[in-house]
Short mmCIF file of C-alpha atoms in Angstrom, two decimals:
data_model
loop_
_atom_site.label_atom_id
_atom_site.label_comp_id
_atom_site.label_asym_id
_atom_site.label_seq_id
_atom_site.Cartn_x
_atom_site.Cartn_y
_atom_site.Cartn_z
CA UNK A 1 39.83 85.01 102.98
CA UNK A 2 38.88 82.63 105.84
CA UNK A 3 38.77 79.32 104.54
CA UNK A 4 38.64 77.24 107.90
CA UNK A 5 36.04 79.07 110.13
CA UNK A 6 35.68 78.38 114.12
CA UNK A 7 32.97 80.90 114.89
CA UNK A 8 32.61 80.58 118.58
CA UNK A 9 36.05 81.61 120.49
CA UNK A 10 35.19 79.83 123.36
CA UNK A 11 32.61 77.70 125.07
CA UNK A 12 32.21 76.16 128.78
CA UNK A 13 30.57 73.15 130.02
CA UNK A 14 29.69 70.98 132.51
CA UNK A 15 31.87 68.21 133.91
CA UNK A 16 29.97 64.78 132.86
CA UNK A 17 28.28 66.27 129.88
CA UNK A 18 28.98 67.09 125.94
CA UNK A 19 31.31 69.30 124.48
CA UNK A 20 30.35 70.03 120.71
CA UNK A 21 32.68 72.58 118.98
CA UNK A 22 32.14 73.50 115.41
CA UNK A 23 34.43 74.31 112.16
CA UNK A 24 33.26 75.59 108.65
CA UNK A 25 34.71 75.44 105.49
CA UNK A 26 34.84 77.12 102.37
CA UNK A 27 37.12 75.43 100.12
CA UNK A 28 34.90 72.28 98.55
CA UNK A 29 38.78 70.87 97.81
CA UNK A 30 40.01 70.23 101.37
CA UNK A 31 39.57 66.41 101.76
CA UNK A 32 41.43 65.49 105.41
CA UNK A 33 40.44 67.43 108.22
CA UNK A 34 42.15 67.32 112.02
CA UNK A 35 41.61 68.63 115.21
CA UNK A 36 43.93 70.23 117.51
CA UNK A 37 44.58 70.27 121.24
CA UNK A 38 46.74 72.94 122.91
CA UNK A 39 47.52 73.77 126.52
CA UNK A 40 49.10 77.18 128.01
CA UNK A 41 52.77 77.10 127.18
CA UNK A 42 52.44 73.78 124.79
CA UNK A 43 52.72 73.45 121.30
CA UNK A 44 49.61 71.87 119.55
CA UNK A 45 48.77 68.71 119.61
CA UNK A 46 46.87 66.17 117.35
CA UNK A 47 43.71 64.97 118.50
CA UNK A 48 41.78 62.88 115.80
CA UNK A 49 41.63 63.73 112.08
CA UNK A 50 38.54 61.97 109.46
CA UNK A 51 39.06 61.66 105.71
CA UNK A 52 36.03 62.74 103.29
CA UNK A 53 35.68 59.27 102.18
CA UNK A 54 34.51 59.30 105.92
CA UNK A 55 31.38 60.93 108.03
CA UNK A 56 32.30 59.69 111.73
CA UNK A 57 35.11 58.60 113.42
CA UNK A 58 35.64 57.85 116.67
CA UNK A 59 38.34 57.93 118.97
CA UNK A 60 37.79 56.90 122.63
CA UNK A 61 35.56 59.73 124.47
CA UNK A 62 36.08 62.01 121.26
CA UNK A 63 34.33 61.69 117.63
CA UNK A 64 34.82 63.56 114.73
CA UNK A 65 31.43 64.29 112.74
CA UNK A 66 31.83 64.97 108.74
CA UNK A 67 29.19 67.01 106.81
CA UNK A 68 30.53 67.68 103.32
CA UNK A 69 27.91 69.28 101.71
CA UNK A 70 27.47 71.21 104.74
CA UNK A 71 30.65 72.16 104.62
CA UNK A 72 30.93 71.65 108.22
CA UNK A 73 32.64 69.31 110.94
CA UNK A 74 32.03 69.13 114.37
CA UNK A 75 33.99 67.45 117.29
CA UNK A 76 32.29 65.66 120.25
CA UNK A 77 33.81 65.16 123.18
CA UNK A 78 31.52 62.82 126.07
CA UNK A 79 31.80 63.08 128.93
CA UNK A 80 33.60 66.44 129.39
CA UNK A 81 36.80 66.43 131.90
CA UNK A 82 38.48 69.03 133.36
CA UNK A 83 41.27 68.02 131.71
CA UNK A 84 39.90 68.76 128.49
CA UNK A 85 39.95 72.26 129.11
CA UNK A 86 42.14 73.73 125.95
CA UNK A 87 42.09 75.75 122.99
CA UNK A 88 41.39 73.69 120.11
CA UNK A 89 42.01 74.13 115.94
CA UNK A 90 40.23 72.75 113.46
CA UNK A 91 42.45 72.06 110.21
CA UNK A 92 42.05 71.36 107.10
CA UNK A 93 44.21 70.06 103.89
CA UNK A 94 43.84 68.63 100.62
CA UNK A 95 45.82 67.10 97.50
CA UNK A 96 47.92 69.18 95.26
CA UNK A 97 47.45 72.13 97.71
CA UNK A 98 50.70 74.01 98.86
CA UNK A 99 52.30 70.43 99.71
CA UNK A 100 49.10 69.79 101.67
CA UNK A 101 49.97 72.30 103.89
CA UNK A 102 47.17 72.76 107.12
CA UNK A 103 44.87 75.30 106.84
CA UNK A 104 43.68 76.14 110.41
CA UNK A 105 41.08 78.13 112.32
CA UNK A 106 41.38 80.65 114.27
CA UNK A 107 40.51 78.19 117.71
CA UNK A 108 38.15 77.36 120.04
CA UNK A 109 38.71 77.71 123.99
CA UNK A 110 36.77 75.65 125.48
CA UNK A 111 36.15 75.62 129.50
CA UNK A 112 35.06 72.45 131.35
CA UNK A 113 33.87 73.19 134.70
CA UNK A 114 34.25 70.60 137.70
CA UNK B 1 61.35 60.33 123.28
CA UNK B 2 59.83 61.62 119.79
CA UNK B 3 59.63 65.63 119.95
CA UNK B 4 60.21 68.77 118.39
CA UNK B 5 62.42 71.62 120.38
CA UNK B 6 62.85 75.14 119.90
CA UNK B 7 65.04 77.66 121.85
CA UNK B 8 64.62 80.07 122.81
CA UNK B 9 61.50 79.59 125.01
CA UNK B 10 61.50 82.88 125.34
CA UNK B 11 62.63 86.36 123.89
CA UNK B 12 62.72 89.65 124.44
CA UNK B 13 64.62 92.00 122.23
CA UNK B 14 64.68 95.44 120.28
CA UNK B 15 63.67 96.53 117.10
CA UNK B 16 66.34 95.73 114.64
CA UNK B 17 68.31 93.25 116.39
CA UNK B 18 68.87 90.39 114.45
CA UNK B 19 67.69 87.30 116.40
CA UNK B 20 67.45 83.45 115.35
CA UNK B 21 64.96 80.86 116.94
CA UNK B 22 66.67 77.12 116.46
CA UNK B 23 63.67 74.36 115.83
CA UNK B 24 65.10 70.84 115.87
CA UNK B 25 63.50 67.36 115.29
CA UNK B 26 64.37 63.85 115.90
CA UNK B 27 62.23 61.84 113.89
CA UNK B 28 63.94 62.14 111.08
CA UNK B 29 60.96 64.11 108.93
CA UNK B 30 61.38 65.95 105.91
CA UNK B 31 58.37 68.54 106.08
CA UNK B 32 59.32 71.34 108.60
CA UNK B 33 57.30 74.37 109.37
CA UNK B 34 57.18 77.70 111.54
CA UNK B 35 54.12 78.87 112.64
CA UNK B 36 52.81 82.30 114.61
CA UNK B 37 49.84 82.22 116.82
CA UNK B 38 48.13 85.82 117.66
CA UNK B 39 45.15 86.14 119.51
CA UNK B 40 41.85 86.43 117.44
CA UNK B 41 44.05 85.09 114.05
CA UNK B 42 44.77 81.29 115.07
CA UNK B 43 47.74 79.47 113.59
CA UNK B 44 49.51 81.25 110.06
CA UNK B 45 51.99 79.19 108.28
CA UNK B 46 55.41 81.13 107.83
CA UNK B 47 57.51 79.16 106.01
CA UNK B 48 57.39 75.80 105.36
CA UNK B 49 60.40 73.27 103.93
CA UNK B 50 59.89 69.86 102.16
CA UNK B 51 63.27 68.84 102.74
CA UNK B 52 67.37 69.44 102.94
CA UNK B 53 67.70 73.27 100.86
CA UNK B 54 63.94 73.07 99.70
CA UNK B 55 62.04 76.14 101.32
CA UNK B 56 58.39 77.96 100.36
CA UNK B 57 56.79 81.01 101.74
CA UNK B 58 53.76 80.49 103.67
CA UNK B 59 50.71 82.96 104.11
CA UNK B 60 52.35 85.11 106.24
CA UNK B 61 56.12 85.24 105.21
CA UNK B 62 56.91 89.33 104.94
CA UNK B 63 59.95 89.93 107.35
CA UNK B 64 60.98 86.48 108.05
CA UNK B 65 63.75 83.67 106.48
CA UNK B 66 64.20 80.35 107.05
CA UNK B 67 67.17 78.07 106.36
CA UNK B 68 67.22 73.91 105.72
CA UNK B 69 70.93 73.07 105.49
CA UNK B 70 70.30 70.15 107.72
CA UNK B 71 67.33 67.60 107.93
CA UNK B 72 66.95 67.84 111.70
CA UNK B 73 67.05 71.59 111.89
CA UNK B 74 65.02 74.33 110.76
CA UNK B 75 65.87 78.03 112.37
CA UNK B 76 64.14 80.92 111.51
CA UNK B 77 65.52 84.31 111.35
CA UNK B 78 64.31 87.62 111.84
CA UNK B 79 67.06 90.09 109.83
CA UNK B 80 65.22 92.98 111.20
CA UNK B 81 62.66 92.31 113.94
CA UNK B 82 59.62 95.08 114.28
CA UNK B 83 57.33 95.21 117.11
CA UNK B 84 54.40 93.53 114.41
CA UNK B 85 56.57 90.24 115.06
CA UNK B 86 55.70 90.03 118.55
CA UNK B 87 54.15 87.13 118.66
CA UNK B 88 53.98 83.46 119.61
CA UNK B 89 55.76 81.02 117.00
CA UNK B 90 55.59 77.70 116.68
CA UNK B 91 57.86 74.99 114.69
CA UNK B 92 56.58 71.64 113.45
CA UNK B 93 57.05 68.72 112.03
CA UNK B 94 55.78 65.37 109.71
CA UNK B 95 56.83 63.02 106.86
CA UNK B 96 56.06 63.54 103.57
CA UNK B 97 52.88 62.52 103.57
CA UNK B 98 50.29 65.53 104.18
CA UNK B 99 47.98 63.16 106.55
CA UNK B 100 51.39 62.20 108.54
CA UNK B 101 50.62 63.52 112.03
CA UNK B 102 52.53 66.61 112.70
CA UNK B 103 54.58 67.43 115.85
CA UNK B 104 54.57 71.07 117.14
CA UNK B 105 57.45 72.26 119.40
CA UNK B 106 56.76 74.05 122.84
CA UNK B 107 56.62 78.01 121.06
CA UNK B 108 59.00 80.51 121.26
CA UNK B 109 57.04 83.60 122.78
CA UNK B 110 58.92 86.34 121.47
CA UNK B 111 58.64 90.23 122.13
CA UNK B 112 60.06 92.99 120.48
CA UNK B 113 60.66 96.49 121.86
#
């Protein structure tokens, strides 16, 4: 059972404009969430993470949006750059869970077009 | 320089040949983790360890060991590799804490015949 969802594999975009990609989550116990970067023939990188306790945060030209009772988090990332084209995870963790081990999605590609 | 290495980069062997990918780390972390990465499935969690002879089984452990007999190094070991283990895998690691940042190394694409 899929509990950190990323339903749309991939998405493109203008350079200069928004990038919005979207997680969903089942498990009302997951209390941290992060975001992912990764490049062809790279491991994964960390992007920005928000705590429950939080709705927003904001990290230079990307924010992290928190919806709990949505069950939902979105990342924004304004303006778009070239160099922003990547897959990215959404991930997901919480206390007393597995060591707080990250759950992730399955990843969104995302394009952004020059 | 902070990072995480694994070797080899890449693999290509038969089925049933023992093979071991080395994952080391110098930041002096105790949570280590191995990770595969197949298209359509995202990132599963193998194995994980929590520190020096302290290993768990992750979601996806069937066909797979792990050692911890040092800190710094984490290999995982495929007694018996099948063509299902083809695959992309990825080693990582934090500190203790579960919001510590976590380090991924390069991947280790790995194909088996």
């Amino acid at each position: 059972d899929q509990q950190v969802k990323q339903n749309s594999p991939s998405l493109s975009v203008q350079e200069g404009r928004i990038s919005i990609l979207n997680c969903d989550y089942t498990n009302s116990m997951f209390d941290y969430f992060l975001w992912y970067k990764k490049y062809p023939a790279e491991g994964p990188t960390f992007l920005i993470s928000i705590s429950s306790i939080k709705d927003k945060n904001e990290d230079g030209r990307f924010t992290v949006f928190l919806n709990k009772s949505a069950k939902h988090l979105s990342l924004h990332i304004v303006p778009s750059q070239p160099g922003d084209s990547a897959v990215y995870f959404c991930a997901a963790t919480y206390y007393g869970g597995s060591q707080g081990n990250l759950i992730f999605g399955k990843g969104t590609k995302l394009s952004v077009k020059p | 320089e902070a990072q995480v290495t694994q070797n080899p980069r890449y693999l290509i062997t038969v089925t049933g040949k023992k093979l071991t990918v080395t994952c080391s780390q110098n930041m002096n972390h105790e949570y280590m983790s191995w990770y595969r990465q197949d298209p359509g499935l995202g990132l599963r969690q193998i194995y994980y360890s929590m520190n020096v002879e302290v290993t768990d089984k992750g979601d996806v452990p069937e066909g797979y060991k792990v050692s911890r007999k040092e800190k710094r190094n984490f290999p995982l070991i495929l007694e018996s590799p099948s063509p299902n283990q083809t695959s992309l895998y990825f080693c990582a690691s934090r500190g203790l804490r579960r919001t510590d940042t976590q380090y991924f190394g390069p991947g280790t694409r790995l194909t088996v015949l």
